[in-house]
Tab-separated table of C-alpha atoms in Angstrom:
chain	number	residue	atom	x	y	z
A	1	UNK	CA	10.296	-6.083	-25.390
A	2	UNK	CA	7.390	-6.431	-27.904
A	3	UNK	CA	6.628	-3.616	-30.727
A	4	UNK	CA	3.421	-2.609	-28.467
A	5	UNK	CA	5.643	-1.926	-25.412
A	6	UNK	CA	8.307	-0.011	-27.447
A	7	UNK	CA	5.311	2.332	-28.541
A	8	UNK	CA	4.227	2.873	-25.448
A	9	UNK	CA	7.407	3.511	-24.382
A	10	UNK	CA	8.246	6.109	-26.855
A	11	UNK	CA	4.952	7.993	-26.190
A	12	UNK	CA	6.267	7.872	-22.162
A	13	UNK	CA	9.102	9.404	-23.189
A	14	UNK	CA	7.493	12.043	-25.404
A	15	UNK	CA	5.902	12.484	-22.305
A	16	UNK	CA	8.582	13.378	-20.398
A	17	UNK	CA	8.382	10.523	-18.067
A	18	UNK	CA	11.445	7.941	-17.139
A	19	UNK	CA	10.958	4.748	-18.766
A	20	UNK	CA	12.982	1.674	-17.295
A	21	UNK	CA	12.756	-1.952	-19.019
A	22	UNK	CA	12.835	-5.122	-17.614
A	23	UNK	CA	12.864	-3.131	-14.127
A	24	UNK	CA	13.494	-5.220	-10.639
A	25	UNK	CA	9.715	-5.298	-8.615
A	26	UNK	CA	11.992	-5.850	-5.435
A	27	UNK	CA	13.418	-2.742	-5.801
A	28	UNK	CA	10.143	-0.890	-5.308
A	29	UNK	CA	8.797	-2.729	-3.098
A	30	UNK	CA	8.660	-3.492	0.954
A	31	UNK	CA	9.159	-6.971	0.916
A	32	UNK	CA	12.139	-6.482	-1.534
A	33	UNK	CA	10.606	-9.447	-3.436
A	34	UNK	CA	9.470	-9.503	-7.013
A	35	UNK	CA	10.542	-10.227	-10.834
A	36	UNK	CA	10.886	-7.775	-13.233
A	37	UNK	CA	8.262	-5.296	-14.851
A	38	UNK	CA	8.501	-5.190	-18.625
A	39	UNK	CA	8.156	-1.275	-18.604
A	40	UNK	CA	8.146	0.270	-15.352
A	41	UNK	CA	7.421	4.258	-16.069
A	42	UNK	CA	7.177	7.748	-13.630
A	43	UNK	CA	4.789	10.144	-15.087
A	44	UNK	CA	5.920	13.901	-14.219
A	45	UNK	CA	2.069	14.618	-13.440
A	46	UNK	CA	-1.701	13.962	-13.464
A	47	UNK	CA	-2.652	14.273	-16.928
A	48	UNK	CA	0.072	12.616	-17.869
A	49	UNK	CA	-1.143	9.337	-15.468
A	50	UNK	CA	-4.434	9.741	-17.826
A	51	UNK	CA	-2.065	10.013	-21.384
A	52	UNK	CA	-0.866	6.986	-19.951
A	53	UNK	CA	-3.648	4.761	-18.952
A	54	UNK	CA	-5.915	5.955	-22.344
A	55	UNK	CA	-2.952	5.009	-24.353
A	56	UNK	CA	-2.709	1.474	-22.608
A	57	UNK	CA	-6.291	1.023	-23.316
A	58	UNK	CA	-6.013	2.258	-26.595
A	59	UNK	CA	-2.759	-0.643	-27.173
A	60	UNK	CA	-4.727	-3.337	-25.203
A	61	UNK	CA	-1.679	-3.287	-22.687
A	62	UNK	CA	-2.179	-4.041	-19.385
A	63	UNK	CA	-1.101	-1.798	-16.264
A	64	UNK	CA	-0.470	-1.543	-12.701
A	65	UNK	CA	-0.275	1.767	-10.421
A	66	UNK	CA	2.240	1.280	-7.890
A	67	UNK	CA	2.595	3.554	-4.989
A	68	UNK	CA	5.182	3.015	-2.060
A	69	UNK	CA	5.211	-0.806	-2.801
A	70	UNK	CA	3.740	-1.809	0.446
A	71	UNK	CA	0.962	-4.778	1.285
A	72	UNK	CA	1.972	-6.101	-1.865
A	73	UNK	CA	3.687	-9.704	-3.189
A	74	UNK	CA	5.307	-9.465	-6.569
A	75	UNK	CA	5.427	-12.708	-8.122
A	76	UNK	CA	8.757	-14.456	-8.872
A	77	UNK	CA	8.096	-13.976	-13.233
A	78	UNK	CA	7.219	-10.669	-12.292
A	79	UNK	CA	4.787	-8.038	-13.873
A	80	UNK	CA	3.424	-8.240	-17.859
A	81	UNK	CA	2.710	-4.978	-19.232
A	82	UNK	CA	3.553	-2.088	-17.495
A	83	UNK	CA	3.922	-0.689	-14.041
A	84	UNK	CA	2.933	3.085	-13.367
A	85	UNK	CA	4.276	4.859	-10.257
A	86	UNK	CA	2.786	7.523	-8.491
A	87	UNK	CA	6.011	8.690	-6.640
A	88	UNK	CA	7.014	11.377	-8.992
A	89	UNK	CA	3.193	12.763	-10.135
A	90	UNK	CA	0.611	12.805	-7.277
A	91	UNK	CA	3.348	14.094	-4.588
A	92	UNK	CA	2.293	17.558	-3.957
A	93	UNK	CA	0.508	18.591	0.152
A	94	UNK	CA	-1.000	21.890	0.693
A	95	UNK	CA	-3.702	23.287	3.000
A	96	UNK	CA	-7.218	23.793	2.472
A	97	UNK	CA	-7.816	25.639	5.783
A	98	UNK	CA	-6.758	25.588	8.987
A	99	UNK	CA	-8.082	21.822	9.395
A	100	UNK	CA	-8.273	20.524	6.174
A	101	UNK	CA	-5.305	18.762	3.871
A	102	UNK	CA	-5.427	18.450	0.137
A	103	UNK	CA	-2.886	15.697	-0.435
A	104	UNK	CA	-1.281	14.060	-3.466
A	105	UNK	CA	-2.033	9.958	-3.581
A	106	UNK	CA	1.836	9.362	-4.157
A	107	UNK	CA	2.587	11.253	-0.763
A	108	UNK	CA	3.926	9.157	1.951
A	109	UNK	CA	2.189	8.551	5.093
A	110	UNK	CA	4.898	9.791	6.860
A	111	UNK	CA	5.214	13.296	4.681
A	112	UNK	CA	1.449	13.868	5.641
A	113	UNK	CA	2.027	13.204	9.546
A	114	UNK	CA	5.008	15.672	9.741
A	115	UNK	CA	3.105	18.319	7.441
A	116	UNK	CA	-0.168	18.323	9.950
A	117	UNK	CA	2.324	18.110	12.893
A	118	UNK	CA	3.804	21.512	11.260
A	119	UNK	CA	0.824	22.894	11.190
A	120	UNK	CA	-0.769	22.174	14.540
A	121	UNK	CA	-3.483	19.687	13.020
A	122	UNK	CA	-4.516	16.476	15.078
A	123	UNK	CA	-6.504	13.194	13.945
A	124	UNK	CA	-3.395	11.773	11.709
A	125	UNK	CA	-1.198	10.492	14.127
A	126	UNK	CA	-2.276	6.783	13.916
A	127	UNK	CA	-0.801	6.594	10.495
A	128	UNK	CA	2.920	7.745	11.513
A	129	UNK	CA	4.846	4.373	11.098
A	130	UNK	CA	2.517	2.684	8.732
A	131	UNK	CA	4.068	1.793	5.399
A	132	UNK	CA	3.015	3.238	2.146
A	133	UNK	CA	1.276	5.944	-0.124
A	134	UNK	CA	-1.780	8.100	0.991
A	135	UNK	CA	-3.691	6.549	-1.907
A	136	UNK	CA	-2.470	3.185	-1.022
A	137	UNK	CA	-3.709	4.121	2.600
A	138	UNK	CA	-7.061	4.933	1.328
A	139	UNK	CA	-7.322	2.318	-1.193
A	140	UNK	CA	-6.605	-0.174	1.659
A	141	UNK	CA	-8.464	2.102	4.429
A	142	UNK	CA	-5.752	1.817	6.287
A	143	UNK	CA	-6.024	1.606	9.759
A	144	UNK	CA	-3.901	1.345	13.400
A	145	UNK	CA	-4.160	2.248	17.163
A	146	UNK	CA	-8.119	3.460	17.145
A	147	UNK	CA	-8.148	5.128	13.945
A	148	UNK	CA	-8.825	4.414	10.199
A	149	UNK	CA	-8.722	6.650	7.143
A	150	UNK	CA	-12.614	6.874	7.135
A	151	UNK	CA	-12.472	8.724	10.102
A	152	UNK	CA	-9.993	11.877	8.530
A	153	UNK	CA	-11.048	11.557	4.192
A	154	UNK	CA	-12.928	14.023	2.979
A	155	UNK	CA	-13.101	12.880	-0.934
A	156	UNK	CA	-10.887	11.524	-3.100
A	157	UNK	CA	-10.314	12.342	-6.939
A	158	UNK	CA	-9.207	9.420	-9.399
A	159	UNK	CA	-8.661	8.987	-13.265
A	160	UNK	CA	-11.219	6.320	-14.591
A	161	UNK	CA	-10.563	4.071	-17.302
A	162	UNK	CA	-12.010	6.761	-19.777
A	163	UNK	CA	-9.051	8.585	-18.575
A	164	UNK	CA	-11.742	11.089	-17.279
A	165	UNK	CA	-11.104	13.079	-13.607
A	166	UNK	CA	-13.367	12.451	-10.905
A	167	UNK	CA	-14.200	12.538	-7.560
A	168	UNK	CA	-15.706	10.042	-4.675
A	169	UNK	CA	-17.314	11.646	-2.113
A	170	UNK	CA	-16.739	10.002	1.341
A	171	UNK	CA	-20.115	8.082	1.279
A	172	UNK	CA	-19.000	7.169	-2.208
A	173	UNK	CA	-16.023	5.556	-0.797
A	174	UNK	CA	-17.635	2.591	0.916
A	175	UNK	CA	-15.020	2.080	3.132
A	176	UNK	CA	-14.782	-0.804	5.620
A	177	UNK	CA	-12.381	-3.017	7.141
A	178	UNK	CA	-9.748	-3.068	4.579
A	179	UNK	CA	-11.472	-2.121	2.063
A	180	UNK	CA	-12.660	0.570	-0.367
A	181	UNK	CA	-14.844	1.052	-3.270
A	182	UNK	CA	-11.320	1.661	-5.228
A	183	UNK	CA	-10.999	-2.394	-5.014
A	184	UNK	CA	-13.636	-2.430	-6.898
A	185	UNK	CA	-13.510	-0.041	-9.609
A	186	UNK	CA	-11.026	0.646	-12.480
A	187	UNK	CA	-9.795	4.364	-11.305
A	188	UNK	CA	-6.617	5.827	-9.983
A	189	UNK	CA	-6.408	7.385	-7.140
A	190	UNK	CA	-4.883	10.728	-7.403
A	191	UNK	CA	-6.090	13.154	-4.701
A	192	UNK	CA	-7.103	12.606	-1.233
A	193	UNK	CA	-8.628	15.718	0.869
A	194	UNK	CA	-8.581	15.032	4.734
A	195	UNK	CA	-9.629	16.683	7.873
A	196	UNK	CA	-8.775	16.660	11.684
A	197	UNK	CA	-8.993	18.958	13.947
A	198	UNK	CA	-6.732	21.743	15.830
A	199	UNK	CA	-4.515	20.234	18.348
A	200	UNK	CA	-1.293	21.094	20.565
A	201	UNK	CA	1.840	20.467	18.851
A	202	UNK	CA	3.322	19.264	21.161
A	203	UNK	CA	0.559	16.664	22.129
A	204	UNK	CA	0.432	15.387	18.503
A	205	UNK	CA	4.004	14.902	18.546
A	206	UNK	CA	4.128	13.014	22.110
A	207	UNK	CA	1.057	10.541	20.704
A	208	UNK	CA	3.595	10.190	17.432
A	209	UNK	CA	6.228	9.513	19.427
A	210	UNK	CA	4.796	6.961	22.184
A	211	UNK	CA	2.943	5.660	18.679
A	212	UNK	CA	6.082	4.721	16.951
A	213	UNK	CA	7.596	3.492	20.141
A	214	UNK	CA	4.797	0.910	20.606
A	215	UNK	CA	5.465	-0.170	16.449
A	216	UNK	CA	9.126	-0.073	17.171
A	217	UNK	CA	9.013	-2.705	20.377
A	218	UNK	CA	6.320	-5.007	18.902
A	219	UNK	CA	6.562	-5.511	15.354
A	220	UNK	CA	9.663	-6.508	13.261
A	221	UNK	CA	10.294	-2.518	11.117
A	222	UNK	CA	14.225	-4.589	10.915
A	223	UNK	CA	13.089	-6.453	8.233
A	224	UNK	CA	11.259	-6.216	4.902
A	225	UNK	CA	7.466	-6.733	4.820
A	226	UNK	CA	5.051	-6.000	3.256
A	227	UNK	CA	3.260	-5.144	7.308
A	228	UNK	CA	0.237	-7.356	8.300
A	229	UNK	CA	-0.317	-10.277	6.700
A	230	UNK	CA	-3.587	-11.340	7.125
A	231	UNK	CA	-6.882	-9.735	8.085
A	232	UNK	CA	-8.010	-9.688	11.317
A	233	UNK	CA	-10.749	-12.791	12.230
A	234	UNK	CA	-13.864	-12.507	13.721
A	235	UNK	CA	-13.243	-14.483	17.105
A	236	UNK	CA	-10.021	-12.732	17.465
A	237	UNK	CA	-6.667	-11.991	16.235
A	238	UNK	CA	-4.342	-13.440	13.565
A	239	UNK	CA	-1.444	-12.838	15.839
A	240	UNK	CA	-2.547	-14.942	18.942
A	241	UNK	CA	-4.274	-17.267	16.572
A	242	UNK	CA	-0.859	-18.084	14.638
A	243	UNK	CA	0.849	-18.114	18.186
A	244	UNK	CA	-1.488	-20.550	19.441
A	245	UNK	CA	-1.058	-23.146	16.715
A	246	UNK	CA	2.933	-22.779	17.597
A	247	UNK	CA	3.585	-20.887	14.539
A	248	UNK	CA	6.361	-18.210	15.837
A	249	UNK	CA	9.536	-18.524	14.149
A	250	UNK	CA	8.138	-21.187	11.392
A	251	UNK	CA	9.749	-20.669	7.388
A	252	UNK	CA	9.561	-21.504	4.123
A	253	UNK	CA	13.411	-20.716	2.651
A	254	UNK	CA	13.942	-17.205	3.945
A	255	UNK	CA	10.285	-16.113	4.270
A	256	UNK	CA	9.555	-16.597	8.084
A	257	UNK	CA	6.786	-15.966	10.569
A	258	UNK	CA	7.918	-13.028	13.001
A	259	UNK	CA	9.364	-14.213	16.253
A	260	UNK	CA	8.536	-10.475	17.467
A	261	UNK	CA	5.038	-10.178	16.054
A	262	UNK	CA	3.409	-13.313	14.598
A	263	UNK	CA	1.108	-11.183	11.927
A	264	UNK	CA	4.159	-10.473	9.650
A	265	UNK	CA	6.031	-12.562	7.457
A	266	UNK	CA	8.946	-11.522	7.150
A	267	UNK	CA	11.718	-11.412	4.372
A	268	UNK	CA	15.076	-12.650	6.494
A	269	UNK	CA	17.584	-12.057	3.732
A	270	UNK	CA	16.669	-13.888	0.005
A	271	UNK	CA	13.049	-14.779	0.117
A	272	UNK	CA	10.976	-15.823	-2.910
A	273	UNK	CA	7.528	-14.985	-3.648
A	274	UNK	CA	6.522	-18.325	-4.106
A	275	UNK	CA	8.833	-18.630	-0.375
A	276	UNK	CA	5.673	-16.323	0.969
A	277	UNK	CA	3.375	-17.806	-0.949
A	278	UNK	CA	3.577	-21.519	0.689
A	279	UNK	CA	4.333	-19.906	3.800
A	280	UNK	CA	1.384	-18.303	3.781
A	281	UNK	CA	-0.832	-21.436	2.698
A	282	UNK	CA	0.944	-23.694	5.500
A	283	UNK	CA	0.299	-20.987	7.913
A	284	UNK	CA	-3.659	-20.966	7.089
A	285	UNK	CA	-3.848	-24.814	6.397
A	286	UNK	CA	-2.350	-25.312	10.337
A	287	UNK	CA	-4.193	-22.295	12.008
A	288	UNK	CA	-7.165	-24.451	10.591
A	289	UNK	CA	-6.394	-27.739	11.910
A	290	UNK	CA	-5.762	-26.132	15.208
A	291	UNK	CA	-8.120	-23.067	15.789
A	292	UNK	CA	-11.385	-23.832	12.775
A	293	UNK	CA	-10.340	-20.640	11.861
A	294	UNK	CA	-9.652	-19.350	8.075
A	295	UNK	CA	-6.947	-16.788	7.853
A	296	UNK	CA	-7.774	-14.307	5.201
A	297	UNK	CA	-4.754	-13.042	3.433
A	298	UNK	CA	-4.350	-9.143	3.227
A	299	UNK	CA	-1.808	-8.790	1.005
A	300	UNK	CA	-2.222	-7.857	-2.629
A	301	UNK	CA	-0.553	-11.131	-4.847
A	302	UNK	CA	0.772	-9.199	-8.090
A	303	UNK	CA	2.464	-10.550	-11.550
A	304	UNK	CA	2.291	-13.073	-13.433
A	305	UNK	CA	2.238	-16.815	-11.702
């Protein structure tokens, strides 16, 4: 590790966040894939996520923010610079009132379905099952079964690049099919307020349940992904589009094409990145030839090539 990564490493520490060198990607993230990240740190807190991104500014180093790991390829050579995780700072879920959530952008999906099932609140239940962080969920407007995090945000607050706090209101957010102004923009998220409505508990909890079912018996949670692979096409869906063109089953090395649900690859015990990678391309190159249809990838490619 270079002088400029030691500094920043000591002023982590000062910090009082954990510091890990030369830190395995795969072991943070859903496709268990990925190199190693020179510096891999977990602030204890906000502020401290804005110490941290002023002072990689400041030491011309670059930086990723890495929530649960999901919808995202690590490259083989892994990750130059340094990798910031949310897990251990932007984790905290409280009520507003009776209706509204103010949730940390490190929270799971998973933590924020069981916390509005506690407290009688419907609207969140199409997110039980999906993969991943809050602020990866809005970052991605995530989306399944009907629903989409457009229809429960509020606002969102983020760190800019200044190192400044901030907030998006939801027509700030531009969000759209798998997308949000956050792809666009330098800022982390760090704060997501969201809002159903009162419900039954036990009606929220038989839609979870039948919801999770339906996930379980159609797509392949046995294996490592990183969930849908690519984004869903105009004149139909990448599924029956990749099942048409014969593609069920199909590898590269250990990266392989679902035989339960064509729309994930999936890791089948020691996949590469560049294993998904080609995958991928020979997947698009023969839905092509087959359908005239381009396959747009939705998965975040991260590292170094």
């Amino acid at each position: 590790m270079d002088a400029t990564l030691n500094q920043l490493k000591k002023f982590a520490e000062e910090k009082g966040c954990l510091c890990f060198v030369d830190e395995p990607m795969k072991n943070h993230t859903t496709f268990k894939i990925g190199g190693s990240a020179d510096l891999f740190l977990q602030p204890v807190d906000t502020s401290c996520i804005a110490d941290l991104i002023l002072q990689c500014n400041l030491l011309s180093v670059p930086y990723f923010i890495l929530g649960n790991g999901s919808n995202i390829l690590v490259s083989d050579k892994g990750i130059r610079g340094v990798v910031i995780s949310t897990a251990n700072a932007c984790n905290a879920i409280s009520l507003i009132d009776e209706t509204t959530i103010r949730c940390g952008a490190g929270v799971r999906t998973s933590q924020l379905c069981q916390f509005a099932l506690q407290h009688a609140i419907g609207g969140f239940e199409f997110l039980w099952g999906i993969p991943g962080t809050i602020g990866g969920a809005l970052f991605m407007n995530a989306g399944a079964y009907g629903g989409e995090m457009k229809d429960i945000v509020c606002n969102a607050e983020h760190i800019d690049a200044s190192g400044n706090i901030a907030t998006f209101k939801k027509d700030q957010l531009e969000l759209g099919y798998r997308s949000s102004v956050y792809q666009t923009c330098p800022c982390v998220i760090t704060t997501v307020v969201l809002k159903g409505q009162k419900a039954d508990q036990q009606t929220i909890k038989n839609r979870m349940d039948a919801l999770m079912e339906k996930r379980k018996s159609k797509q392949p949670l046995e294996y490592p992904s990183a969930g849908s692979t690519f984004k869903r096409p105009e004149n139909g869906y990448a599924a029956a589009l990749i099942e048409q063109s014969g593609l069920k089953g199909f590898h590269v090395g250990d990266a392989m094409v679902s035989p339960k649900h064509s729309g994930f690859i999936i890791n089948t015990g020691n996949a590469s990145a560049n294993d998904v990678k080609e995958l991928i391309r020979q997947v698009q190159k023969i839905v092509f030839e087959k359908t005239n249809t381009h396959l747009q990838c939705e998965i975040k490619m991260i590292g170094e090539e």
